[in-house]
PDB file of C-alpha atoms and ligand atoms in Angstrom:
ATOM      1  CA  UNK A  14       3.587   9.324 -18.697  1.00 75.00           C
ATOM      2  CA  UNK A  15       4.692   6.018 -17.131  1.00 92.00           C
ATOM      3  CA  UNK A  16       1.497   4.329 -15.722  1.00 95.00           C
ATOM      4  CA  UNK A  17       3.756   1.753 -14.026  1.00 97.00           C
ATOM      5  CA  UNK A  18       2.088  -1.458 -12.808  1.00 98.00           C
ATOM      6  CA  UNK A  19       4.217  -3.965 -10.882  1.00 98.00           C
ATOM      7  CA  UNK A  20       2.448  -7.295 -10.421  1.00 98.00           C
ATOM      8  CA  UNK A  21       4.376  -8.950  -7.607  1.00 98.00           C
ATOM      9  CA  UNK A  22       4.222 -12.567  -8.733  1.00 96.00           C
ATOM     10  CA  UNK A  23       6.657 -14.036  -6.195  1.00 97.00           C
ATOM     11  CA  UNK A  24       5.424 -17.531  -5.204  1.00 98.00           C
ATOM     12  CA  UNK A  25       5.406 -16.685  -1.482  1.00 97.00           C
ATOM     13  CA  UNK A  26       3.194 -13.655  -2.137  1.00 98.00           C
ATOM     14  CA  UNK A  27       0.855 -15.644  -4.414  1.00 98.00           C
ATOM     15  CA  UNK A  28       0.541 -18.498  -1.903  1.00 98.00           C
ATOM     16  CA  UNK A  29      -0.245 -16.200   1.008  1.00 98.00           C
ATOM     17  CA  UNK A  30      -2.797 -14.299  -1.092  1.00 98.00           C
ATOM     18  CA  UNK A  31      -4.574 -17.533  -2.023  1.00 98.00           C
ATOM     19  CA  UNK A  32      -4.959 -18.433   1.657  1.00 98.00           C
ATOM     20  CA  UNK A  33      -6.297 -14.950   2.390  1.00 98.00           C
ATOM     21  CA  UNK A  34      -8.911 -15.298  -0.346  1.00 98.00           C
ATOM     22  CA  UNK A  35     -10.397 -18.495   1.141  1.00 98.00           C
ATOM     23  CA  UNK A  36     -13.623 -17.737   2.951  1.00 97.00           C
ATOM     24  CA  UNK A  37     -12.776 -20.102   5.828  1.00 98.00           C
ATOM     25  CA  UNK A  38      -9.504 -18.301   6.688  1.00 98.00           C
ATOM     26  CA  UNK A  39      -9.800 -16.935  10.231  1.00 97.00           C
ATOM     27  CA  UNK A  40      -9.393 -13.290  11.238  1.00 97.00           C
ATOM     28  CA  UNK A  41      -6.147 -14.130  13.048  1.00 97.00           C
ATOM     29  CA  UNK A  42      -4.655 -15.871  10.017  1.00 98.00           C
ATOM     30  CA  UNK A  43      -5.850 -13.134   7.662  1.00 98.00           C
ATOM     31  CA  UNK A  44      -4.186 -10.485   9.832  1.00 97.00           C
ATOM     32  CA  UNK A  45      -0.914 -12.407  10.097  1.00 98.00           C
ATOM     33  CA  UNK A  46      -0.831 -13.101   6.360  1.00 98.00           C
ATOM     34  CA  UNK A  47      -1.523  -9.463   5.499  1.00 98.00           C
ATOM     35  CA  UNK A  48       1.404  -8.474   7.694  1.00 97.00           C
ATOM     36  CA  UNK A  49       3.679 -11.044   6.053  1.00 98.00           C
ATOM     37  CA  UNK A  50       2.631 -10.236   2.504  1.00 98.00           C
ATOM     38  CA  UNK A  51       3.081  -6.518   3.218  1.00 98.00           C
ATOM     39  CA  UNK A  52       6.684  -7.095   4.240  1.00 97.00           C
ATOM     40  CA  UNK A  53       7.280  -8.822   0.902  1.00 97.00           C
ATOM     41  CA  UNK A  54       5.496  -6.019  -0.974  1.00 97.00           C
ATOM     42  CA  UNK A  55       7.567  -3.534   0.999  1.00 97.00           C
ATOM     43  CA  UNK A  56      10.695  -5.266  -0.256  1.00 95.00           C
ATOM     44  CA  UNK A  57       9.553  -4.754  -3.870  1.00 97.00           C
ATOM     45  CA  UNK A  58       8.304  -1.189  -3.473  1.00 97.00           C
ATOM     46  CA  UNK A  59      11.591  -0.041  -1.921  1.00 96.00           C
ATOM     47  CA  UNK A  60      13.786  -1.750  -4.511  1.00 95.00           C
ATOM     48  CA  UNK A  61      14.766   1.545  -6.191  1.00 94.00           C
ATOM     49  CA  UNK A  62      15.294   3.573  -3.026  1.00 93.00           C
ATOM     50  CA  UNK A  63      18.383   5.747  -3.362  1.00 91.00           C
ATOM     51  CA  UNK A  64      21.481   4.849  -1.348  1.00 94.00           C
ATOM     52  CA  UNK A  65      24.708   6.696  -0.707  1.00 95.00           C
ATOM     53  CA  UNK A  66      28.039   5.473   0.609  1.00 97.00           C
ATOM     54  CA  UNK A  67      28.939   6.128   4.213  1.00 97.00           C
ATOM     55  CA  UNK A  68      32.354   5.573   5.742  1.00 98.00           C
ATOM     56  CA  UNK A  69      32.043   2.962   8.492  1.00 98.00           C
ATOM     57  CA  UNK A  70      34.414   0.746  10.459  1.00 98.00           C
ATOM     58  CA  UNK A  71      33.878  -2.992  10.586  1.00 98.00           C
ATOM     59  CA  UNK A  72      35.725  -4.815  13.392  1.00 98.00           C
ATOM     60  CA  UNK A  73      38.449  -5.478  10.782  1.00 98.00           C
ATOM     61  CA  UNK A  74      38.776  -2.337   8.628  1.00 98.00           C
ATOM     62  CA  UNK A  75      37.087   0.818   7.311  1.00 98.00           C
ATOM     63  CA  UNK A  76      34.822   0.617   4.258  1.00 98.00           C
ATOM     64  CA  UNK A  77      32.350   2.697   2.242  1.00 98.00           C
ATOM     65  CA  UNK A  78      28.987   1.036   2.942  1.00 98.00           C
ATOM     66  CA  UNK A  79      25.623   1.746   1.261  1.00 97.00           C
ATOM     67  CA  UNK A  80      22.975   3.389   3.454  1.00 95.00           C
ATOM     68  CA  UNK A  81      19.522   4.722   2.579  1.00 91.00           C
ATOM     69  CA  UNK A  82      19.732   8.288   1.349  1.00 86.00           C
ATOM     70  CA  UNK A  83      17.513  11.306   1.918  1.00 77.00           C
ATOM     71  CA  UNK A  84      14.552  11.968   4.176  1.00 80.00           C
ATOM     72  CA  UNK A  85      12.656   9.111   5.781  1.00 87.00           C
ATOM     73  CA  UNK A  86       9.917   7.391   3.768  1.00 95.00           C
ATOM     74  CA  UNK A  87       6.288   8.125   4.654  1.00 97.00           C
ATOM     75  CA  UNK A  88       3.855   5.232   4.813  1.00 98.00           C
ATOM     76  CA  UNK A  89       0.285   6.448   4.388  1.00 98.00           C
ATOM     77  CA  UNK A  90      -2.551   4.172   5.429  1.00 98.00           C
ATOM     78  CA  UNK A  91      -5.997   4.647   3.942  1.00 97.00           C
ATOM     79  CA  UNK A  92      -7.959   3.685   7.038  1.00 95.00           C
ATOM     80  CA  UNK A  93      -8.940   1.314   8.222  1.00 91.00           C
ATOM     81  CA  UNK A  94      -7.912  -1.646   6.074  1.00 93.00           C
ATOM     82  CA  UNK A  95      -4.698   0.120   5.042  1.00 96.00           C
ATOM     83  CA  UNK A  96      -3.517  -0.247   8.649  1.00 96.00           C
ATOM     84  CA  UNK A  97      -2.867  -3.935   7.987  1.00 96.00           C
ATOM     85  CA  UNK A  98      -0.393  -3.125   5.208  1.00 97.00           C
ATOM     86  CA  UNK A  99       1.085  -0.256   7.261  1.00 97.00           C
ATOM     87  CA  UNK A 100       2.024  -2.652  10.062  1.00 96.00           C
ATOM     88  CA  UNK A 101       3.831  -5.060   7.724  1.00 96.00           C
ATOM     89  CA  UNK A 102       5.683  -2.218   5.996  1.00 96.00           C
ATOM     90  CA  UNK A 103       6.801  -0.830   9.351  1.00 96.00           C
ATOM     91  CA  UNK A 104       8.471  -4.163  10.135  1.00 95.00           C
ATOM     92  CA  UNK A 105      10.972  -3.550   7.338  1.00 95.00           C
ATOM     93  CA  UNK A 106      10.987   0.276   7.505  1.00 94.00           C
ATOM     94  CA  UNK A 107      10.908   0.808  11.276  1.00 93.00           C
ATOM     95  CA  UNK A 108      11.963   4.466  11.098  1.00 92.00           C
ATOM     96  CA  UNK A 109       9.409   5.452   8.462  1.00 95.00           C
ATOM     97  CA  UNK A 110       7.043   8.302   9.202  1.00 96.00           C
ATOM     98  CA  UNK A 111       3.349   7.440   9.104  1.00 97.00           C
ATOM     99  CA  UNK A 112       0.325   9.314   7.797  1.00 98.00           C
ATOM    100  CA  UNK A 113      -3.349   8.362   7.940  1.00 98.00           C
ATOM    101  CA  UNK A 114      -6.300   9.234   5.746  1.00 97.00           C
ATOM    102  CA  UNK A 115      -9.802   8.315   6.779  1.00 96.00           C
ATOM    103  CA  UNK A 116     -12.108   7.825   3.806  1.00 89.00           C
ATOM    104  CA  UNK A 117     -15.337   5.902   3.604  1.00 82.00           C
ATOM    105  CA  UNK A 118     -17.209   4.974   0.489  1.00 75.00           C
ATOM    106  CA  UNK A 119     -20.669   6.450   0.145  1.00 82.00           C
ATOM    107  CA  UNK A 120     -22.629   3.241  -0.492  1.00 79.00           C
ATOM    108  CA  UNK A 121     -24.890   4.963  -3.048  1.00 83.00           C
ATOM    109  CA  UNK A 122     -22.375   6.867  -5.142  1.00 83.00           C
ATOM    110  CA  UNK A 123     -19.277   4.778  -4.253  1.00 73.00           C
ATOM    111  CA  UNK A 124     -17.483   8.153  -3.957  1.00 82.00           C
ATOM    112  CA  UNK A 125     -14.991   8.693  -1.105  1.00 86.00           C
ATOM    113  CA  UNK A 126     -15.863  10.983   1.809  1.00 91.00           C
ATOM    114  CA  UNK A 127     -12.940  12.192   3.970  1.00 92.00           C
ATOM    115  CA  UNK A 128     -13.243  12.098   7.776  1.00 95.00           C
ATOM    116  CA  UNK A 129      -9.581  12.148   8.872  1.00 96.00           C
ATOM    117  CA  UNK A 130      -6.280  13.472   7.490  1.00 97.00           C
ATOM    118  CA  UNK A 131      -3.018  13.548   9.438  1.00 97.00           C
ATOM    119  CA  UNK A 132       0.421  13.606   7.793  1.00 97.00           C
ATOM    120  CA  UNK A 133       3.945  14.264   9.038  1.00 96.00           C
ATOM    121  CA  UNK A 134       4.546  18.023   9.017  1.00 91.00           C
ATOM    122  CA  UNK A 135       7.455  18.097   6.538  1.00 92.00           C
ATOM    123  CA  UNK A 136       6.320  16.160   3.480  1.00 95.00           C
ATOM    124  CA  UNK A 137       8.460  17.992   0.907  1.00 93.00           C
ATOM    125  CA  UNK A 138      11.137  15.807  -0.674  1.00 88.00           C
ATOM    126  CA  UNK A 139       9.810  12.655   0.968  1.00 93.00           C
ATOM    127  CA  UNK A 140       8.918   9.424  -0.810  1.00 95.00           C
ATOM    128  CA  UNK A 141       5.384   8.306   0.038  1.00 97.00           C
ATOM    129  CA  UNK A 142       3.967   4.782  -0.060  1.00 98.00           C
ATOM    130  CA  UNK A 143       0.156   4.829   0.042  1.00 98.00           C
ATOM    131  CA  UNK A 144      -1.406   1.588   1.342  1.00 98.00           C
ATOM    132  CA  UNK A 145      -4.912   0.234   0.840  1.00 97.00           C
ATOM    133  CA  UNK A 146      -5.547  -3.503   0.407  1.00 97.00           C
ATOM    134  CA  UNK A 147      -8.288  -3.216  -2.235  1.00 97.00           C
ATOM    135  CA  UNK A 148      -7.935  -1.024  -5.336  1.00 98.00           C
ATOM    136  CA  UNK A 149     -11.569  -1.454  -6.359  1.00 96.00           C
ATOM    137  CA  UNK A 150     -13.217   1.559  -8.049  1.00 94.00           C
ATOM    138  CA  UNK A 151     -10.005   3.506  -7.465  1.00 95.00           C
ATOM    139  CA  UNK A 152     -11.955   6.526  -6.213  1.00 93.00           C
ATOM    140  CA  UNK A 153     -10.477   6.459  -2.689  1.00 93.00           C
ATOM    141  CA  UNK A 154      -6.955   6.020  -4.033  1.00 96.00           C
ATOM    142  CA  UNK A 155      -7.396   8.969  -6.412  1.00 97.00           C
ATOM    143  CA  UNK A 156      -8.806  11.200  -3.650  1.00 95.00           C
ATOM    144  CA  UNK A 157      -6.094  10.242  -1.158  1.00 97.00           C
ATOM    145  CA  UNK A 158      -3.294  10.851  -3.661  1.00 98.00           C
ATOM    146  CA  UNK A 159      -4.791  14.215  -4.664  1.00 96.00           C
ATOM    147  CA  UNK A 160      -4.641  15.342  -1.022  1.00 96.00           C
ATOM    148  CA  UNK A 161      -1.085  14.042  -0.529  1.00 97.00           C
ATOM    149  CA  UNK A 162       0.198  15.675  -3.731  1.00 97.00           C
ATOM    150  CA  UNK A 163      -0.786  19.101  -2.373  1.00 96.00           C
ATOM    151  CA  UNK A 164       1.908  18.619   0.308  1.00 97.00           C
ATOM    152  CA  UNK A 165       4.641  18.339  -2.347  1.00 96.00           C
ATOM    153  CA  UNK A 166       6.295  14.933  -1.758  1.00 96.00           C
ATOM    154  CA  UNK A 167       9.136  13.806  -4.052  1.00 94.00           C
ATOM    155  CA  UNK A 168       7.330  10.646  -5.149  1.00 95.00           C
ATOM    156  CA  UNK A 169       4.201   8.607  -4.457  1.00 98.00           C
ATOM    157  CA  UNK A 170       3.727   4.859  -4.915  1.00 98.00           C
ATOM    158  CA  UNK A 171       0.545   2.888  -4.283  1.00 98.00           C
ATOM    159  CA  UNK A 172       0.549  -0.588  -2.733  1.00 98.00           C
ATOM    160  CA  UNK A 173      -2.456  -2.893  -2.537  1.00 98.00           C
ATOM    161  CA  UNK A 174      -3.236  -6.552  -2.063  1.00 98.00           C
ATOM    162  CA  UNK A 175      -5.716  -6.871  -4.914  1.00 98.00           C
ATOM    163  CA  UNK A 176      -6.707  -4.615  -7.783  1.00 98.00           C
ATOM    164  CA  UNK A 177      -9.621  -4.537 -10.208  1.00 98.00           C
ATOM    165  CA  UNK A 178      -8.924  -3.483 -13.821  1.00 98.00           C
ATOM    166  CA  UNK A 179     -11.372  -0.596 -13.315  1.00 97.00           C
ATOM    167  CA  UNK A 180      -9.393   0.635 -10.301  1.00 98.00           C
ATOM    168  CA  UNK A 181      -6.068   0.453 -12.117  1.00 98.00           C
ATOM    169  CA  UNK A 182      -7.486   2.513 -15.000  1.00 98.00           C
ATOM    170  CA  UNK A 183      -9.079   5.101 -12.697  1.00 98.00           C
ATOM    171  CA  UNK A 184      -5.887   5.453 -10.663  1.00 98.00           C
ATOM    172  CA  UNK A 185      -3.672   5.926 -13.693  1.00 98.00           C
ATOM    173  CA  UNK A 186      -6.101   8.177 -15.595  1.00 98.00           C
ATOM    174  CA  UNK A 187      -5.911  10.580 -12.630  1.00 98.00           C
ATOM    175  CA  UNK A 188      -2.315   9.930 -11.509  1.00 98.00           C
ATOM    176  CA  UNK A 189      -0.210   8.365 -14.277  1.00 98.00           C
ATOM    177  CA  UNK A 190       2.952   9.225 -12.324  1.00 98.00           C
ATOM    178  CA  UNK A 191       2.038   6.952  -9.375  1.00 98.00           C
ATOM    179  CA  UNK A 192       3.541   3.469  -9.674  1.00 98.00           C
ATOM    180  CA  UNK A 193       1.220   0.666  -8.585  1.00 98.00           C
ATOM    181  CA  UNK A 194       2.390  -2.486  -6.737  1.00 98.00           C
ATOM    182  CA  UNK A 195      -0.090  -5.361  -6.434  1.00 98.00           C
ATOM    183  CA  UNK A 196       0.128  -9.152  -6.186  1.00 98.00           C
ATOM    184  CA  UNK A 197      -2.860  -9.600  -8.533  1.00 98.00           C
ATOM    185  CA  UNK A 198      -5.309  -7.871 -10.852  1.00 98.00           C
ATOM    186  CA  UNK A 199      -8.636  -9.698 -10.600  1.00 98.00           C
ATOM    187  CA  UNK A 200     -11.486  -9.985 -13.141  1.00 98.00           C
ATOM    188  CA  UNK A 201     -13.873  -7.133 -12.408  1.00 97.00           C
ATOM    189  CA  UNK A 202     -16.058  -5.282  -9.910  1.00 97.00           C
ATOM    190  CA  UNK A 203     -19.576  -6.325  -8.956  1.00 96.00           C
ATOM    191  CA  UNK A 204     -22.490  -3.844  -8.736  1.00 93.00           C
ATOM    192  CA  UNK A 205     -21.545  -2.962  -5.143  1.00 91.00           C
ATOM    193  CA  UNK A 206     -17.973  -2.097  -6.042  1.00 92.00           C
ATOM    194  CA  UNK A 207     -16.490  -5.343  -4.670  1.00 96.00           C
ATOM    195  CA  UNK A 208     -13.645  -7.072  -6.472  1.00 98.00           C
ATOM    196  CA  UNK A 209     -14.422 -10.445  -8.088  1.00 98.00           C
ATOM    197  CA  UNK A 210     -13.303 -13.081  -7.274  1.00 98.00           C
ATOM    198  CA  UNK A 211     -11.550 -10.988  -4.607  1.00 98.00           C
ATOM    199  CA  UNK A 212     -11.524 -11.821  -0.929  1.00 98.00           C
ATOM    200  CA  UNK A 213     -14.570  -9.995   0.411  1.00 97.00           C
ATOM    201  CA  UNK A 214     -14.392  -6.924   2.646  1.00 96.00           C
ATOM    202  CA  UNK A 215     -10.745  -6.515   3.622  1.00 97.00           C
ATOM    203  CA  UNK A 216     -11.519  -4.325   6.664  1.00 95.00           C
ATOM    204  CA  UNK A 217     -14.076  -6.785   8.055  1.00 96.00           C
ATOM    205  CA  UNK A 218     -11.771  -9.724   7.468  1.00 97.00           C
ATOM    206  CA  UNK A 219      -8.815  -7.929   9.081  1.00 97.00           C
ATOM    207  CA  UNK A 220     -10.668  -6.735  12.168  1.00 96.00           C
ATOM    208  CA  UNK A 221     -13.310  -9.466  12.493  1.00 95.00           C
ATOM    209  CA  UNK A 222     -16.187  -7.025  12.270  1.00 96.00           C
ATOM    210  CA  UNK A 223     -18.634  -9.162  10.362  1.00 84.00           C
TER     211      UNK A 223
HETATM  212  N1  URA B 308     -13.189  -3.022  -0.489  1.00 93.90           N
HETATM  213  C1  URA B 308     -13.092  -4.265   0.015  1.00 93.90           C
HETATM  214  O1  URA B 308     -12.830  -4.437   1.197  1.00 93.90           O
HETATM  215  N2  URA B 308     -13.295  -5.313  -0.821  1.00 93.90           N
HETATM  216  C2  URA B 308     -13.570  -5.165  -2.131  1.00 93.90           C
HETATM  217  O2  URA B 308     -13.724  -6.161  -2.827  1.00 93.90           O
HETATM  218  C3  URA B 308     -13.669  -3.844  -2.629  1.00 93.90           C
HETATM  219  C4  URA B 308     -13.474  -2.802  -1.797  1.00 93.90           C
END
C-alpha cells in the first residue's frame, strides 16, 4: 500500500509557516497566512486531478482545451480549525462541494468524539480533500476518514499545516491509501498531544479564543 507523504517544501509555504509559528503573530495575520498557505497546498494536492479535452472557441479559432474532469471535488473541514484551510482551498476550487465534521478531543483519552457530520448527498465517485491544520495524534484524522469512507468516495487525501511523526504513523497504519500533504513534519508530541515545536493551538490562534 502506498502510504504517500508529500512534504510541500516550496519556499513561499515554508516562509509563511515560519511566521505562523511565531508566538507574537497576531490572530489577523495567522488567519491570512493560513488562507494563503492553503491556496498553495491546494495547488499541490490537485496536481494530479484528471482533465479531459473540451472543444472551445477562442476569439481566433476552435481548439481542444483541457478542463477538469468528473464530479466536483469535496473539501471536508474537521471543525473548527479545518475551516481555515477550507477557506483557502475554496479560493482556488470555488465550485467545490464542502463537508464538515465536528470532532473534539477528549482531554483525558485524546480520543475524538463526534458532534457534527454533514456531507454532500452524492459522495460516490468524488475526490475528497480532508483538511485539519494539525495532524497530532492522528486520532481525529483516522476517525474522520473512517466516516467518510463509508460514503464511498473515489479518493481521499489529507491536508494539514503541521504533522507529528506519531500522527503520520497513526494515519497511515489505519488508512495507507490516503495521501498526506503537509509543509512540515515536526519533532514529536508533548504529553498533552500538542506538536513540538509546533505553533500552539491552531483553533485558538485562528479564531483568537485564547
Ligand atoms: N491541535 C493543535 O491545535 N495544536 C497541536 O499542537 C496539536 C493539536
